């Protein structure tokens, strides 16, 4: 359904993004932010899924500044490699990868109002984007690693935010999710009986029930705010 195109950030950096077009006139757009595994087959399928729902979907390669062409699986070695790239991107001088996400939002805006969704590290980037970037109308973060740390809790989102967490996620302790919820009553927080990565059907932690419920809530949230 989709194809890769090149986008250009404000500093001139050119990077690829996977773009999936809906069948008819788009009813808006969704920027899809990857996990630490690159714009792999799972993330492309997520983008295709939003396109099938009528949205222009744009998935920028957020590792591109440190390592082009990353497409990993979910084995332990892939996890270690992906964490290394994430650490390198997080160490870039500001604004770093945020300007690539802004370029993806700007491109997506041709289809109407723009939402953003991200998973794992992408969930963290969604939270930052909701607070700092322009052109967004809604944001959905799935198990955003780091979102519940004090430095991130201190951010103030500028658009409506929906956040999905798993109660068995050893990366994001449940007590920290409750601190986040208390600090941000304006954010819709949902906790599922699931583990980290519950949305990804290529991972052992996949939970079909939680994934389906979270997807229904996400689609309803976007339908409300991108109409």
CSV table of C-alpha atoms in Angstrom, one decimal:
chain,number,residue,atom,x,y,z
A,1,UNK,CA,0.0,0.0,0.0
A,2,UNK,CA,2.8,2.4,0.8
A,3,UNK,CA,6.2,3.5,-0.4
A,4,UNK,CA,9.3,5.4,0.9
A,5,UNK,CA,9.8,9.0,0.0
A,6,UNK,CA,12.4,11.5,1.0
A,7,UNK,CA,11.6,14.4,3.4
A,8,UNK,CA,13.8,17.3,4.4
A,9,UNK,CA,14.2,18.7,7.9
A,10,UNK,CA,14.7,22.4,8.7
A,11,UNK,CA,18.5,21.9,9.0
A,12,UNK,CA,18.6,20.4,5.5
A,13,UNK,CA,18.9,16.7,6.6
A,14,UNK,CA,17.2,14.5,4.1
A,15,UNK,CA,15.7,11.2,5.4
A,16,UNK,CA,13.2,8.5,4.3
A,17,UNK,CA,9.7,8.2,5.4
A,18,UNK,CA,7.2,5.4,4.6
A,19,UNK,CA,4.0,6.9,3.3
A,20,UNK,CA,0.8,4.9,3.0
A,21,UNK,CA,-2.1,6.5,1.0
A,22,UNK,CA,-5.8,5.9,1.7
A,23,UNK,CA,-8.0,4.7,-1.0
A,24,UNK,CA,-10.0,7.9,-1.3
A,25,UNK,CA,-9.7,11.5,-0.2
A,26,UNK,CA,-7.8,11.5,3.2
A,27,UNK,CA,-9.9,12.4,6.2
A,28,UNK,CA,-6.7,13.6,7.9
A,29,UNK,CA,-3.2,12.3,8.6
A,30,UNK,CA,-1.4,10.2,11.2
A,31,UNK,CA,2.4,10.3,11.7
A,32,UNK,CA,3.6,6.9,13.0
A,33,UNK,CA,6.7,6.9,15.1
A,34,UNK,CA,8.8,3.7,15.2
A,35,UNK,CA,10.0,1.6,18.1
A,36,UNK,CA,13.8,1.0,18.5
A,37,UNK,CA,13.6,-1.4,15.6
A,38,UNK,CA,13.4,1.0,12.7
A,39,UNK,CA,10.6,1.4,10.1
A,40,UNK,CA,10.3,-2.4,9.9
A,41,UNK,CA,7.5,-4.5,8.6
A,42,UNK,CA,5.5,-4.1,11.7
A,43,UNK,CA,5.6,-0.3,11.6
A,44,UNK,CA,4.8,-0.3,7.9
A,45,UNK,CA,1.8,-2.5,8.7
A,46,UNK,CA,0.7,0.0,11.3
A,47,UNK,CA,0.9,2.8,8.8
A,48,UNK,CA,-1.0,0.7,6.3
A,49,UNK,CA,-3.7,0.1,8.9
A,50,UNK,CA,-4.2,3.8,9.4
A,51,UNK,CA,-4.3,4.3,5.7
A,52,UNK,CA,-7.0,1.6,5.4
A,53,UNK,CA,-9.0,3.7,7.9
A,54,UNK,CA,-8.8,6.7,5.6
A,55,UNK,CA,-5.8,8.5,6.9
A,56,UNK,CA,-2.6,9.5,5.1
A,57,UNK,CA,0.0,7.7,7.2
A,58,UNK,CA,3.7,8.9,7.4
A,59,UNK,CA,6.3,6.9,9.3
A,60,UNK,CA,9.6,8.8,9.4
A,61,UNK,CA,12.9,6.9,9.8
A,62,UNK,CA,13.9,8.5,13.1
A,63,UNK,CA,17.2,6.6,13.3
A,64,UNK,CA,18.4,8.0,10.0
A,65,UNK,CA,20.7,10.7,11.5
A,66,UNK,CA,22.8,8.0,13.2
A,67,UNK,CA,22.2,4.9,11.0
A,68,UNK,CA,20.3,4.9,7.7
A,69,UNK,CA,18.2,1.9,6.6
A,70,UNK,CA,17.7,0.3,10.0
A,71,UNK,CA,15.1,-2.6,9.9
A,72,UNK,CA,15.4,-4.9,12.9
A,73,UNK,CA,13.5,-7.9,14.2
A,74,UNK,CA,12.7,-8.6,17.9
A,75,UNK,CA,15.4,-11.0,19.0
A,76,UNK,CA,17.7,-10.1,21.9
A,77,UNK,CA,20.5,-9.0,19.6
A,78,UNK,CA,18.1,-6.7,17.7
A,79,UNK,CA,17.0,-5.2,21.0
A,80,UNK,CA,20.6,-4.4,21.9
A,81,UNK,CA,21.4,-2.9,18.5
A,82,UNK,CA,18.2,-0.8,18.6
A,83,UNK,CA,18.9,0.5,22.1
A,84,UNK,CA,22.3,1.6,20.8
A,85,UNK,CA,20.8,3.6,18.0
A,86,UNK,CA,18.2,5.1,20.3
A,87,UNK,CA,21.0,6.2,22.7
A,88,UNK,CA,22.9,7.8,19.9
A,89,UNK,CA,19.8,9.7,18.6
A,90,UNK,CA,19.0,10.9,22.1
A,91,UNK,CA,22.5,12.3,22.4
A,92,UNK,CA,22.2,14.4,19.3
A,93,UNK,CA,22.4,18.2,19.9
A,94,UNK,CA,18.9,19.7,20.2
A,95,UNK,CA,16.6,19.7,18.4
A,96,UNK,CA,18.0,16.5,16.9
A,97,UNK,CA,15.3,14.1,15.6
A,98,UNK,CA,12.5,16.4,16.6
A,99,UNK,CA,13.0,18.4,13.5
A,100,UNK,CA,12.6,15.2,11.4
A,101,UNK,CA,9.3,14.6,13.1
A,102,UNK,CA,8.3,18.2,12.4
A,103,UNK,CA,9.1,17.7,8.7
A,104,UNK,CA,6.8,14.5,8.7
A,105,UNK,CA,4.0,16.5,10.4
A,106,UNK,CA,4.4,19.3,7.8
A,107,UNK,CA,4.3,16.8,5.0
A,108,UNK,CA,1.2,15.1,6.4
A,109,UNK,CA,-0.6,18.4,6.8
A,110,UNK,CA,-1.5,18.3,3.1
A,111,UNK,CA,-4.2,15.7,4.1
A,112,UNK,CA,-5.8,17.9,6.7
A,113,UNK,CA,-5.5,17.7,10.5
A,114,UNK,CA,-2.6,15.7,11.8
A,115,UNK,CA,-2.4,13.2,14.6
A,116,UNK,CA,0.7,11.4,15.8
A,117,UNK,CA,1.0,7.9,17.3
A,118,UNK,CA,4.1,6.1,18.5
A,119,UNK,CA,5.2,2.9,20.2
A,120,UNK,CA,7.9,2.3,22.8
A,121,UNK,CA,10.6,5.0,22.1
A,122,UNK,CA,8.2,6.4,19.5
A,123,UNK,CA,5.7,6.9,22.4
A,124,UNK,CA,8.2,9.0,24.2
A,125,UNK,CA,8.8,11.0,21.0
A,126,UNK,CA,5.0,11.5,20.6
A,127,UNK,CA,4.9,12.9,24.2
A,128,UNK,CA,7.7,15.4,23.4
A,129,UNK,CA,6.1,16.3,20.0
A,130,UNK,CA,2.8,17.0,21.8
A,131,UNK,CA,4.6,19.5,24.0
A,132,UNK,CA,7.0,21.1,21.6
A,133,UNK,CA,6.1,20.7,17.9
A,134,UNK,CA,3.5,22.6,15.8
A,135,UNK,CA,0.8,21.4,13.4
A,136,UNK,CA,-0.6,18.6,15.6
A,137,UNK,CA,-4.2,18.1,16.6
A,138,UNK,CA,-4.0,14.9,18.7
A,139,UNK,CA,-1.3,12.5,20.0
A,140,UNK,CA,-1.4,8.8,21.0
A,141,UNK,CA,1.5,7.2,22.9
A,142,UNK,CA,1.8,3.5,23.4
A,143,UNK,CA,4.0,2.4,26.3
A,144,UNK,CA,6.3,5.3,25.9
A,145,UNK,CA,9.5,4.4,27.6
A,146,UNK,CA,10.7,7.3,29.8
A,147,UNK,CA,7.4,9.2,29.6
A,148,UNK,CA,6.8,8.7,33.3
A,149,UNK,CA,10.2,10.0,34.4
A,150,UNK,CA,10.2,13.3,36.3
A,151,UNK,CA,11.8,15.3,33.4
A,152,UNK,CA,9.2,14.1,31.0
A,153,UNK,CA,6.2,14.4,33.4
A,154,UNK,CA,7.2,18.1,33.7
A,155,UNK,CA,6.3,18.7,30.0
A,156,UNK,CA,3.0,20.2,29.1
A,157,UNK,CA,1.2,18.9,26.0
A,158,UNK,CA,-0.3,21.5,23.7
A,159,UNK,CA,-2.8,19.0,22.1
A,160,UNK,CA,-5.1,16.3,23.4
A,161,UNK,CA,-3.1,13.1,24.4
A,162,UNK,CA,-4.2,9.5,24.8
A,163,UNK,CA,-1.7,7.2,26.6
A,164,UNK,CA,-1.7,3.4,26.6
A,165,UNK,CA,0.3,1.4,29.2
A,166,UNK,CA,0.6,-2.2,30.3
A,167,UNK,CA,0.4,-3.2,33.9
A,168,UNK,CA,3.1,-5.9,33.5
A,169,UNK,CA,5.6,-3.6,31.8
A,170,UNK,CA,8.9,-3.9,33.6
A,171,UNK,CA,10.3,-0.9,31.6
A,172,UNK,CA,7.5,1.4,32.9
A,173,UNK,CA,6.6,0.7,36.6
A,174,UNK,CA,2.9,1.0,37.3
A,175,UNK,CA,3.5,3.4,40.2
A,176,UNK,CA,5.2,5.8,37.8
A,177,UNK,CA,2.2,5.6,35.5
A,178,UNK,CA,0.0,6.6,38.4
A,179,UNK,CA,2.3,9.6,39.1
A,180,UNK,CA,2.0,10.6,35.4
A,181,UNK,CA,-1.8,10.2,35.5
A,182,UNK,CA,-2.1,12.4,38.6
A,183,UNK,CA,0.2,15.0,37.1
A,184,UNK,CA,-1.7,15.1,33.8
A,185,UNK,CA,-5.5,14.8,34.5
A,186,UNK,CA,-6.0,16.2,31.0
A,187,UNK,CA,-4.4,13.1,29.4
A,188,UNK,CA,-6.6,10.0,28.8
A,189,UNK,CA,-4.6,7.2,30.4
A,190,UNK,CA,-5.5,3.6,29.9
A,191,UNK,CA,-3.8,0.7,31.5
A,192,UNK,CA,-4.1,-2.9,30.1
A,193,UNK,CA,-3.5,-6.3,31.6
A,194,UNK,CA,-0.5,-6.7,29.3
A,195,UNK,CA,3.3,-6.3,28.9
A,196,UNK,CA,5.5,-3.9,27.1
A,197,UNK,CA,5.0,-4.1,23.3
A,198,UNK,CA,1.5,-5.6,23.6
A,199,UNK,CA,0.5,-4.0,20.3
A,200,UNK,CA,3.1,-5.7,18.2
A,201,UNK,CA,2.0,-9.0,16.7
A,202,UNK,CA,5.6,-9.9,15.9
A,203,UNK,CA,6.7,-9.9,19.6
A,204,UNK,CA,6.2,-12.5,22.3
A,205,UNK,CA,4.5,-9.9,24.4
A,206,UNK,CA,1.7,-9.4,21.9
A,207,UNK,CA,-1.7,-9.3,23.5
A,208,UNK,CA,-4.5,-9.4,21.0
A,209,UNK,CA,-7.3,-8.2,23.3
A,210,UNK,CA,-5.3,-5.3,24.6
A,211,UNK,CA,-4.1,-4.4,21.1
A,212,UNK,CA,-7.6,-4.4,19.7
A,213,UNK,CA,-9.1,-2.4,22.5
A,214,UNK,CA,-6.2,0.2,22.3
A,215,UNK,CA,-6.6,0.4,18.6
A,216,UNK,CA,-10.4,1.0,18.9
A,217,UNK,CA,-9.7,3.8,21.5
A,218,UNK,CA,-7.0,5.3,19.3
A,219,UNK,CA,-9.2,5.4,16.2
A,220,UNK,CA,-12.0,6.9,18.1
A,221,UNK,CA,-9.7,9.5,19.6
A,222,UNK,CA,-8.3,10.4,16.1
A,223,UNK,CA,-11.9,10.5,14.7
A,224,UNK,CA,-12.8,13.0,17.4
A,225,UNK,CA,-9.9,15.3,17.0
A,226,UNK,CA,-8.9,15.1,13.3
A,227,UNK,CA,-12.5,15.5,11.9
